[in-house]
Short mmCIF file of C-alpha atoms in Angstrom, two decimals:
data_model
loop_
_atom_site.label_atom_id
_atom_site.label_comp_id
_atom_site.label_asym_id
_atom_site.label_seq_id
_atom_site.Cartn_x
_atom_site.Cartn_y
_atom_site.Cartn_z
CA MET A 11 141.33 59.11 52.86
CA TYR A 12 141.89 59.41 56.64
CA ILE A 13 143.38 56.40 58.39
CA ASP A 14 143.15 56.24 62.19
CA PRO A 15 146.73 55.70 63.41
CA ARG A 16 145.57 54.00 66.58
CA ARG A 17 145.82 50.25 66.44
CA LYS A 18 142.41 48.71 66.89
CA ARG A 19 142.04 45.84 69.32
CA SER A 20 140.71 42.71 67.68
CA PHE A 21 137.48 41.13 68.85
CA LYS A 22 139.45 38.05 69.91
CA LYS A 23 141.82 40.04 72.13
CA THR A 24 138.89 41.89 73.71
CA LEU A 25 137.15 38.60 74.43
CA GLU A 26 140.32 37.16 75.97
CA ALA A 27 140.76 40.24 78.17
CA ASN A 28 137.16 40.08 79.39
CA PHE A 29 137.53 36.37 80.10
CA LEU A 30 140.63 36.98 82.22
CA LEU A 31 138.80 39.68 84.19
CA LEU A 32 135.93 37.25 84.81
CA VAL A 33 138.32 34.56 86.05
CA ALA A 34 140.02 37.04 88.38
CA PHE A 35 136.65 38.15 89.78
CA MET A 36 135.61 34.54 90.37
CA LEU A 37 138.85 33.78 92.19
CA VAL A 38 138.39 36.78 94.49
CA SER A 39 134.76 35.83 95.14
CA VAL A 40 135.70 32.26 96.00
CA SER A 41 138.44 33.42 98.35
CA TYR A 42 135.90 35.38 100.39
CA SER A 43 133.19 32.72 100.30
CA GLN A 44 135.32 30.01 101.93
CA THR A 45 134.28 29.24 105.50
CA SER A 46 136.58 28.49 108.39
CA ASN A 47 136.74 28.47 112.17
CA LEU A 48 137.14 32.21 112.70
CA VAL A 49 138.18 32.04 116.37
CA ALA A 50 140.86 29.35 115.99
CA THR A 51 144.36 30.58 116.76
CA SER A 52 145.58 28.79 113.61
CA ASN A 53 143.34 31.14 111.60
CA GLY A 54 144.37 34.28 113.47
CA GLY A 55 141.54 34.20 116.03
CA VAL A 56 142.30 35.81 119.39
CA LEU A 57 140.73 35.14 122.79
CA ILE A 58 140.67 38.62 124.30
CA SER A 59 138.86 37.74 127.53
CA CYS A 60 139.88 34.79 129.72
CA PRO A 61 137.99 35.10 133.02
CA SER A 62 139.05 31.81 134.60
CA GLN A 63 141.50 28.96 133.95
CA TRP A 64 143.14 26.14 135.86
CA ASP A 65 146.56 26.46 134.18
CA ASN A 66 148.16 29.43 132.46
CA VAL A 67 149.30 27.56 129.35
CA GLY A 68 148.46 24.37 127.47
CA ILE A 69 145.79 21.91 128.55
CA TYR A 70 143.28 23.34 131.07
CA SER A 71 144.18 26.91 130.09
CA CYS A 72 142.10 29.28 127.99
CA GLN A 73 144.49 28.58 125.12
CA ALA A 74 142.93 25.13 124.78
CA LEU A 75 139.47 26.58 124.15
CA ASN A 76 140.24 27.75 120.60
CA ASP A 77 143.28 25.68 119.57
CA ASP A 78 141.28 24.01 116.76
CA ILE A 79 141.46 20.59 118.44
CA LEU A 80 138.06 18.97 118.94
CA ASN A 81 138.78 16.62 121.83
CA ASN A 82 138.48 16.49 125.60
CA ASP A 83 141.91 18.04 126.28
CA GLY A 84 140.44 21.50 126.63
CA TRP A 85 139.86 24.33 129.04
CA ALA A 86 139.19 24.04 132.77
CA SER A 87 138.08 26.74 135.19
CA ALA A 88 139.52 27.68 138.53
CA GLN A 89 137.67 26.29 141.54
CA ASN A 90 134.24 27.55 142.63
CA THR A 91 133.62 29.88 139.71
CA SER A 92 130.50 31.74 138.53
CA ALA A 93 129.19 32.76 135.08
CA LEU A 94 132.06 33.37 132.65
CA ASN A 95 132.37 35.42 129.43
CA PHE A 96 134.95 34.40 126.82
CA ASP A 97 135.31 37.06 124.10
CA PHE A 98 136.97 36.40 120.74
CA ARG A 99 137.97 38.59 117.81
CA PHE A 100 139.00 37.50 114.34
CA SER A 101 142.23 37.74 112.37
CA GLY A 102 143.25 41.35 111.88
CA SER A 103 140.10 42.46 113.73
CA GLN A 104 138.19 41.77 110.53
CA THR A 105 134.43 41.50 110.15
CA ALA A 106 132.85 38.20 109.11
CA PHE A 107 129.56 36.52 108.31
CA ILE A 108 128.91 33.79 110.90
CA SER A 109 126.49 30.94 110.21
CA GLN A 110 127.43 28.21 112.67
CA PHE A 111 128.84 27.49 116.11
CA ARG A 112 130.37 24.22 117.29
CA ILE A 113 131.19 23.08 120.80
CA ASN A 114 133.04 20.03 122.02
CA THR A 115 131.77 19.26 125.50
CA GLY A 116 134.63 16.95 126.49
CA THR A 117 136.38 17.02 129.85
CA GLY A 118 139.68 15.53 130.95
CA GLU A 119 138.16 13.54 133.84
CA ASP A 120 134.60 12.91 132.55
CA VAL A 121 133.31 14.77 135.59
CA TYR A 122 133.36 18.56 135.35
CA TRP A 123 130.96 19.17 132.46
CA SER A 124 129.80 22.66 131.58
CA ARG A 125 126.01 22.84 131.32
CA ASP A 126 124.10 25.99 130.30
CA ILE A 127 125.72 28.29 127.74
CA GLN A 128 124.88 31.35 125.65
CA ILE A 129 126.57 32.63 122.49
CA PHE A 130 126.53 36.31 121.49
CA THR A 131 127.88 38.31 118.56
CA SER A 132 128.88 41.96 118.29
CA ASN A 133 129.41 44.06 115.19
CA ASN A 134 130.84 47.09 117.03
CA ASN A 135 133.88 45.63 118.84
CA GLY A 136 131.92 44.53 121.88
CA THR A 137 130.06 47.75 122.65
CA THR A 138 126.76 45.88 122.35
CA TRP A 139 125.99 42.17 122.09
CA VAL A 140 123.17 40.19 120.50
CA LEU A 141 122.19 36.75 121.81
CA ARG A 142 122.36 34.19 118.98
CA GLN A 143 122.19 30.80 120.72
CA THR A 144 121.29 29.23 124.04
CA ALA A 145 121.85 25.58 124.89
CA THR A 146 122.05 23.06 127.68
CA LEU A 147 125.07 20.86 127.07
CA PRO A 148 124.99 17.14 127.92
CA ASN A 149 127.17 15.64 130.62
CA SER A 150 128.94 13.49 128.05
CA ASP A 151 131.60 13.93 125.38
CA ASN A 152 129.95 15.29 122.21
CA THR A 153 130.66 17.73 119.41
CA LEU A 154 127.51 19.82 118.96
CA THR A 155 126.64 22.00 115.97
CA TYR A 156 124.35 25.04 116.11
CA ASN A 157 123.31 26.56 112.78
CA ILE A 158 122.06 30.15 112.73
CA THR A 159 120.92 32.63 110.12
CA SER A 160 124.09 34.27 108.82
CA VAL A 161 124.98 37.42 110.79
CA GLN A 162 127.73 40.00 110.38
CA ALA A 163 130.05 40.36 113.38
CA ASN A 164 133.58 41.19 114.47
CA ARG A 165 133.40 39.69 117.97
CA VAL A 166 131.92 36.52 119.47
CA ARG A 167 131.19 35.85 123.13
CA LEU A 168 130.77 32.43 124.72
CA ARG A 169 129.08 32.66 128.10
CA ILE A 170 129.17 29.62 130.38
CA LEU A 171 126.45 30.05 132.96
CA ASP A 172 126.95 26.96 135.10
CA GLY A 173 128.11 23.36 135.19
CA TYR A 174 127.11 19.93 136.42
CA SER A 175 129.64 20.30 139.24
CA ASN A 176 130.04 23.16 141.69
CA ASP A 177 133.80 22.61 141.91
CA PHE A 178 135.13 23.07 138.36
CA TRP A 179 133.83 23.48 134.79
CA GLU A 180 135.52 22.20 131.65
CA LEU A 181 135.00 22.47 127.90
CA GLY A 182 136.83 20.83 125.01
CA GLU A 183 136.58 23.45 122.24
CA PHE A 184 134.58 26.38 120.89
CA GLU A 185 134.28 27.24 117.19
CA ALA A 186 132.59 30.01 115.21
CA ILE A 187 132.24 29.08 111.54
CA GLY A 188 131.96 31.73 108.84
CA SER A 189 133.72 33.74 106.15
CA PHE A 190 135.33 37.15 106.17
CA VAL A 191 133.53 40.14 104.68
CA ASP A 192 135.03 41.47 101.45
CA GLN A 193 135.98 44.97 102.55
CA CYS A 194 136.10 46.06 98.89
CA ASP A 195 132.42 45.18 98.44
CA PRO A 196 130.31 48.23 99.46
CA ALA A 197 127.15 46.13 99.67
CA ALA A 198 128.74 43.83 102.25
CA SER A 199 130.98 46.19 104.18
CA GLY A 200 128.76 49.28 104.02
CA ASN A 201 131.49 51.40 102.43
CA LEU A 202 135.11 51.17 101.39
CA ASP A 203 136.39 52.91 104.54
CA THR A 204 134.60 51.10 107.35
CA ASP A 205 136.97 52.31 110.09
CA GLY A 206 136.75 55.97 108.97
CA ASP A 207 140.50 56.52 108.83
CA GLY A 208 140.41 57.91 105.30
CA VAL A 209 142.23 54.89 103.90
CA SER A 210 140.40 52.35 101.75
CA ASP A 211 139.91 49.04 103.54
CA CYS A 212 140.95 47.36 100.30
CA LEU A 213 144.50 48.40 101.19
CA LEU A 214 144.21 46.82 104.62
CA TYR A 215 142.72 43.53 103.48
CA PRO A 216 143.82 43.02 99.87
#
């Protein structure tokens, strides 16, 4: 009688192995579904375009626009400015799904409020932009939330068109809320080599 020399895996061990794989998959899925403020410096966000600021560092500089502090100690423009574009990218230049924007309208002196704004997203590193939100901000200290249909992007632009004063404009904070795209998910990322360098994006963003 022939006896297979290979040791057969028991049903229990197979079930345990499958369960562990399921747990691992769920942990990875949860890690990519968590939302955060994608443009905050504490999360790796980078302001790549600072068209106007009163100081070079700290309060009243562009650094205060995405420092993850929702209060009135924010950014201030130079004097007599015109429409301004502030462009942000995310940690590691990753792509994300964005579903919400938040703005704190606070000013240091309760005078130089920003007024009309637009928010754009780009999914091609700023080559083209799509308008996602327009708003007229109040001349008072508020934290405003703007929910949008989730969109995929790797850049965000905040455009401040004007203010309630002709001298200076100020803004407390800008946030873009979303979650990073799983680069190992072809359905989300489009393929496993989104930058076309011949190296799987899974190796770049494990």
